[in-house]
PDB file of C-alpha atoms in Angstrom:
ATOM      1  CA  UNK A   1      -7.629   4.910 -12.681  1.00  0.00           C
ATOM      2  CA  UNK A   2      -7.843   5.058  -8.897  1.00  0.00           C
ATOM      3  CA  UNK A   3      -5.364   3.100  -6.790  1.00  0.00           C
ATOM      4  CA  UNK A   4      -5.096   1.945  -3.192  1.00  0.00           C
ATOM      5  CA  UNK A   5      -1.530   1.724  -1.870  1.00  0.00           C
ATOM      6  CA  UNK A   6      -0.602  -0.564   1.008  1.00  0.00           C
ATOM      7  CA  UNK A   7       2.477  -0.666   3.207  1.00  0.00           C
ATOM      8  CA  UNK A   8       2.244  -4.170   4.686  1.00  0.00           C
ATOM      9  CA  UNK A   9       3.373  -4.811   8.243  1.00  0.00           C
ATOM     10  CA  UNK A  10       2.957  -7.597  10.764  1.00  0.00           C
ATOM     11  CA  UNK A  11       1.155  -5.333  13.261  1.00  0.00           C
ATOM     12  CA  UNK A  12      -0.187  -2.519  11.074  1.00  0.00           C
ATOM     13  CA  UNK A  13      -0.911  -1.711   7.446  1.00  0.00           C
ATOM     14  CA  UNK A  14      -0.579   1.786   6.072  1.00  0.00           C
ATOM     15  CA  UNK A  15      -3.070   2.731   3.371  1.00  0.00           C
ATOM     16  CA  UNK A  16      -2.975   5.505   0.800  1.00  0.00           C
ATOM     17  CA  UNK A  17      -5.356   6.420  -2.012  1.00  0.00           C
ATOM     18  CA  UNK A  18      -4.677   8.112  -5.310  1.00  0.00           C
ATOM     19  CA  UNK A  19      -6.793  10.759  -6.933  1.00  0.00           C
ATOM     20  CA  UNK A  20      -9.211   9.672  -9.692  1.00  0.00           C
ATOM     21  CA  UNK A  21      -6.605  10.362 -12.375  1.00  0.00           C
ATOM     22  CA  UNK A  22      -4.026   8.157 -10.680  1.00  0.00           C
ATOM     23  CA  UNK A  23      -1.430  10.906 -10.480  1.00  0.00           C
ATOM     24  CA  UNK A  24      -1.191  11.868  -6.788  1.00  0.00           C
ATOM     25  CA  UNK A  25      -1.137   9.652  -3.682  1.00  0.00           C
ATOM     26  CA  UNK A  26      -2.552  10.724  -0.329  1.00  0.00           C
ATOM     27  CA  UNK A  27      -2.016   9.014   3.057  1.00  0.00           C
ATOM     28  CA  UNK A  28      -5.371   7.631   4.198  1.00  0.00           C
ATOM     29  CA  UNK A  29      -5.251   5.509   7.341  1.00  0.00           C
ATOM     30  CA  UNK A  30      -3.270   2.991   9.361  1.00  0.00           C
ATOM     31  CA  UNK A  31      -5.142  -0.209  10.206  1.00  0.00           C
ATOM     32  CA  UNK A  32      -4.303  -2.957  12.671  1.00  0.00           C
ATOM     33  CA  UNK A  33      -3.341  -6.179  10.901  1.00  0.00           C
ATOM     34  CA  UNK A  34      -5.941  -8.381  12.551  1.00  0.00           C
ATOM     35  CA  UNK A  35      -8.318 -11.126  11.412  1.00  0.00           C
ATOM     36  CA  UNK A  36     -10.717  -8.568   9.880  1.00  0.00           C
ATOM     37  CA  UNK A  37      -8.131  -6.695   7.811  1.00  0.00           C
ATOM     38  CA  UNK A  38      -9.106  -8.209   4.442  1.00  0.00           C
ATOM     39  CA  UNK A  39     -12.774  -7.331   4.936  1.00  0.00           C
ATOM     40  CA  UNK A  40     -11.968  -3.800   6.078  1.00  0.00           C
ATOM     41  CA  UNK A  41      -9.721  -3.165   3.085  1.00  0.00           C
ATOM     42  CA  UNK A  42     -12.291  -4.680   0.700  1.00  0.00           C
ATOM     43  CA  UNK A  43     -14.960  -2.366   2.118  1.00  0.00           C
ATOM     44  CA  UNK A  44     -12.710   0.679   1.793  1.00  0.00           C
ATOM     45  CA  UNK A  45     -11.772  -0.276  -1.774  1.00  0.00           C
ATOM     46  CA  UNK A  46     -15.435  -0.585  -2.739  1.00  0.00           C
ATOM     47  CA  UNK A  47     -16.437   2.685  -1.037  1.00  0.00           C
ATOM     48  CA  UNK A  48     -13.569   4.556  -2.730  1.00  0.00           C
ATOM     49  CA  UNK A  49     -14.089   3.033  -6.180  1.00  0.00           C
ATOM     50  CA  UNK A  50     -10.589   1.548  -6.287  1.00  0.00           C
ATOM     51  CA  UNK A  51      -9.527  -0.001  -9.614  1.00  0.00           C
ATOM     52  CA  UNK A  52      -6.271  -1.700  -8.510  1.00  0.00           C
ATOM     53  CA  UNK A  53      -4.163  -2.189  -5.388  1.00  0.00           C
ATOM     54  CA  UNK A  54      -0.431  -1.477  -5.112  1.00  0.00           C
ATOM     55  CA  UNK A  55       1.370  -3.316  -2.312  1.00  0.00           C
ATOM     56  CA  UNK A  56       4.905  -2.561  -1.195  1.00  0.00           C
ATOM     57  CA  UNK A  57       7.325  -5.353  -2.032  1.00  0.00           C
ATOM     58  CA  UNK A  58       9.118  -6.194   1.201  1.00  0.00           C
ATOM     59  CA  UNK A  59      12.263  -7.509  -0.497  1.00  0.00           C
ATOM     60  CA  UNK A  60      15.556  -5.806   0.304  1.00  0.00           C
ATOM     61  CA  UNK A  61      16.923  -3.208  -2.101  1.00  0.00           C
ATOM     62  CA  UNK A  62      19.179  -5.959  -3.501  1.00  0.00           C
ATOM     63  CA  UNK A  63      16.109  -8.069  -4.283  1.00  0.00           C
ATOM     64  CA  UNK A  64      16.792 -10.576  -1.513  1.00  0.00           C
ATOM     65  CA  UNK A  65      13.769 -11.970   0.287  1.00  0.00           C
ATOM     66  CA  UNK A  66      13.356 -11.387   4.013  1.00  0.00           C
ATOM     67  CA  UNK A  67      11.173 -12.717   6.820  1.00  0.00           C
ATOM     68  CA  UNK A  68       8.154 -10.719   5.601  1.00  0.00           C
ATOM     69  CA  UNK A  69       8.252 -11.597   1.902  1.00  0.00           C
ATOM     70  CA  UNK A  70       6.243 -14.834   2.015  1.00  0.00           C
ATOM     71  CA  UNK A  71       3.735 -13.395   4.481  1.00  0.00           C
ATOM     72  CA  UNK A  72       3.100 -10.266   2.407  1.00  0.00           C
ATOM     73  CA  UNK A  73       2.781 -12.310  -0.797  1.00  0.00           C
ATOM     74  CA  UNK A  74       0.181 -14.553   0.859  1.00  0.00           C
ATOM     75  CA  UNK A  75      -1.635 -11.442   2.063  1.00  0.00           C
ATOM     76  CA  UNK A  76      -1.623 -10.032  -1.494  1.00  0.00           C
ATOM     77  CA  UNK A  77      -3.047 -13.297  -2.854  1.00  0.00           C
ATOM     78  CA  UNK A  78      -5.802 -13.389  -0.223  1.00  0.00           C
ATOM     79  CA  UNK A  79      -6.618  -9.714  -0.811  1.00  0.00           C
ATOM     80  CA  UNK A  80      -6.922 -10.307  -4.557  1.00  0.00           C
ATOM     81  CA  UNK A  81      -9.374 -13.134  -3.917  1.00  0.00           C
ATOM     82  CA  UNK A  82     -11.359 -11.044  -1.423  1.00  0.00           C
ATOM     83  CA  UNK A  83     -11.602  -7.914  -3.594  1.00  0.00           C
ATOM     84  CA  UNK A  84     -11.389  -9.279  -7.134  1.00  0.00           C
ATOM     85  CA  UNK A  85      -8.956  -6.444  -7.883  1.00  0.00           C
ATOM     86  CA  UNK A  86      -5.565  -6.576  -9.567  1.00  0.00           C
ATOM     87  CA  UNK A  87      -2.710  -6.543  -7.052  1.00  0.00           C
ATOM     88  CA  UNK A  88       0.496  -4.841  -8.191  1.00  0.00           C
ATOM     89  CA  UNK A  89       3.803  -5.196  -6.350  1.00  0.00           C
ATOM     90  CA  UNK A  90       5.981  -2.081  -6.067  1.00  0.00           C
ATOM     91  CA  UNK A  91       9.305  -1.523  -4.347  1.00  0.00           C
ATOM     92  CA  UNK A  92       9.117  -0.106  -0.848  1.00  0.00           C
ATOM     93  CA  UNK A  93      12.877   0.376  -0.507  1.00  0.00           C
ATOM     94  CA  UNK A  94      13.688   3.492   1.542  1.00  0.00           C
ATOM     95  CA  UNK A  95       9.980   4.393   1.868  1.00  0.00           C
ATOM     96  CA  UNK A  96      10.233   4.619   5.677  1.00  0.00           C
ATOM     97  CA  UNK A  97      13.016   7.164   5.521  1.00  0.00           C
ATOM     98  CA  UNK A  98      11.274   9.221   2.843  1.00  0.00           C
ATOM     99  CA  UNK A  99       7.938   9.133   4.669  1.00  0.00           C
ATOM    100  CA  UNK A 100       9.542  10.347   7.887  1.00  0.00           C
ATOM    101  CA  UNK A 101      10.907  13.380   6.068  1.00  0.00           C
ATOM    102  CA  UNK A 102       7.686  14.312   4.290  1.00  0.00           C
ATOM    103  CA  UNK A 103       4.809  13.048   6.452  1.00  0.00           C
ATOM    104  CA  UNK A 104       2.313  15.727   7.435  1.00  0.00           C
ATOM    105  CA  UNK A 105       1.988  16.263  11.172  1.00  0.00           C
ATOM    106  CA  UNK A 106      -0.627  13.978  12.688  1.00  0.00           C
ATOM    107  CA  UNK A 107      -0.387  11.334   9.951  1.00  0.00           C
ATOM    108  CA  UNK A 108       0.978   8.052  11.272  1.00  0.00           C
ATOM    109  CA  UNK A 109       4.041   7.024   9.292  1.00  0.00           C
ATOM    110  CA  UNK A 110       2.568   3.724   8.012  1.00  0.00           C
ATOM    111  CA  UNK A 111       0.007   5.639   5.943  1.00  0.00           C
ATOM    112  CA  UNK A 112       2.697   8.079   4.809  1.00  0.00           C
ATOM    113  CA  UNK A 113       4.894   5.136   3.775  1.00  0.00           C
ATOM    114  CA  UNK A 114       1.988   3.724   1.760  1.00  0.00           C
ATOM    115  CA  UNK A 115       1.652   7.109   0.050  1.00  0.00           C
ATOM    116  CA  UNK A 116       5.374   7.107  -0.818  1.00  0.00           C
ATOM    117  CA  UNK A 117       5.123   3.598  -2.297  1.00  0.00           C
ATOM    118  CA  UNK A 118       2.000   4.501  -4.255  1.00  0.00           C
ATOM    119  CA  UNK A 119       3.388   7.827  -5.498  1.00  0.00           C
ATOM    120  CA  UNK A 120       6.549   6.155  -6.795  1.00  0.00           C
ATOM    121  CA  UNK A 121       4.402   3.613  -8.639  1.00  0.00           C
ATOM    122  CA  UNK A 122       2.218   6.350 -10.145  1.00  0.00           C
ATOM    123  CA  UNK A 123       5.263   8.276 -11.333  1.00  0.00           C
ATOM    124  CA  UNK A 124       6.659   5.159 -13.004  1.00  0.00           C
ATOM    125  CA  UNK A 125       3.366   4.766 -14.863  1.00  0.00           C
ATOM    126  CA  UNK A 126       3.878   8.189 -16.403  1.00  0.00           C
ATOM    127  CA  UNK A 127       0.316   9.305 -15.775  1.00  0.00           C
TER     128      UNK A 127
END
């Protein structure tokens, strides 16, 4: 199963894609969060043969909601309607710090953060 991982942000979204087996996540691209973002992600998902989308849950480590929670949940709902794909929420706690440590040179951190979120999800699936 092939997954698309998303690190949601007000200005930018980081995207990562798994391999076909759904075992390894790779940073893909950072996209501006503009009025065309849903269409651009839907196109990418179709081109890449994505089976499901994993979006970072913006809640605090404690589980408390923050200013981005409602916005990212609305985005996830709209993306599900646009793509017809299953949307899975996964914790993004500490993903920024981890991505900074492991991001390849030249890869913007939003995409690296999406890869961290997606990789954690894949590892929890045990695939």
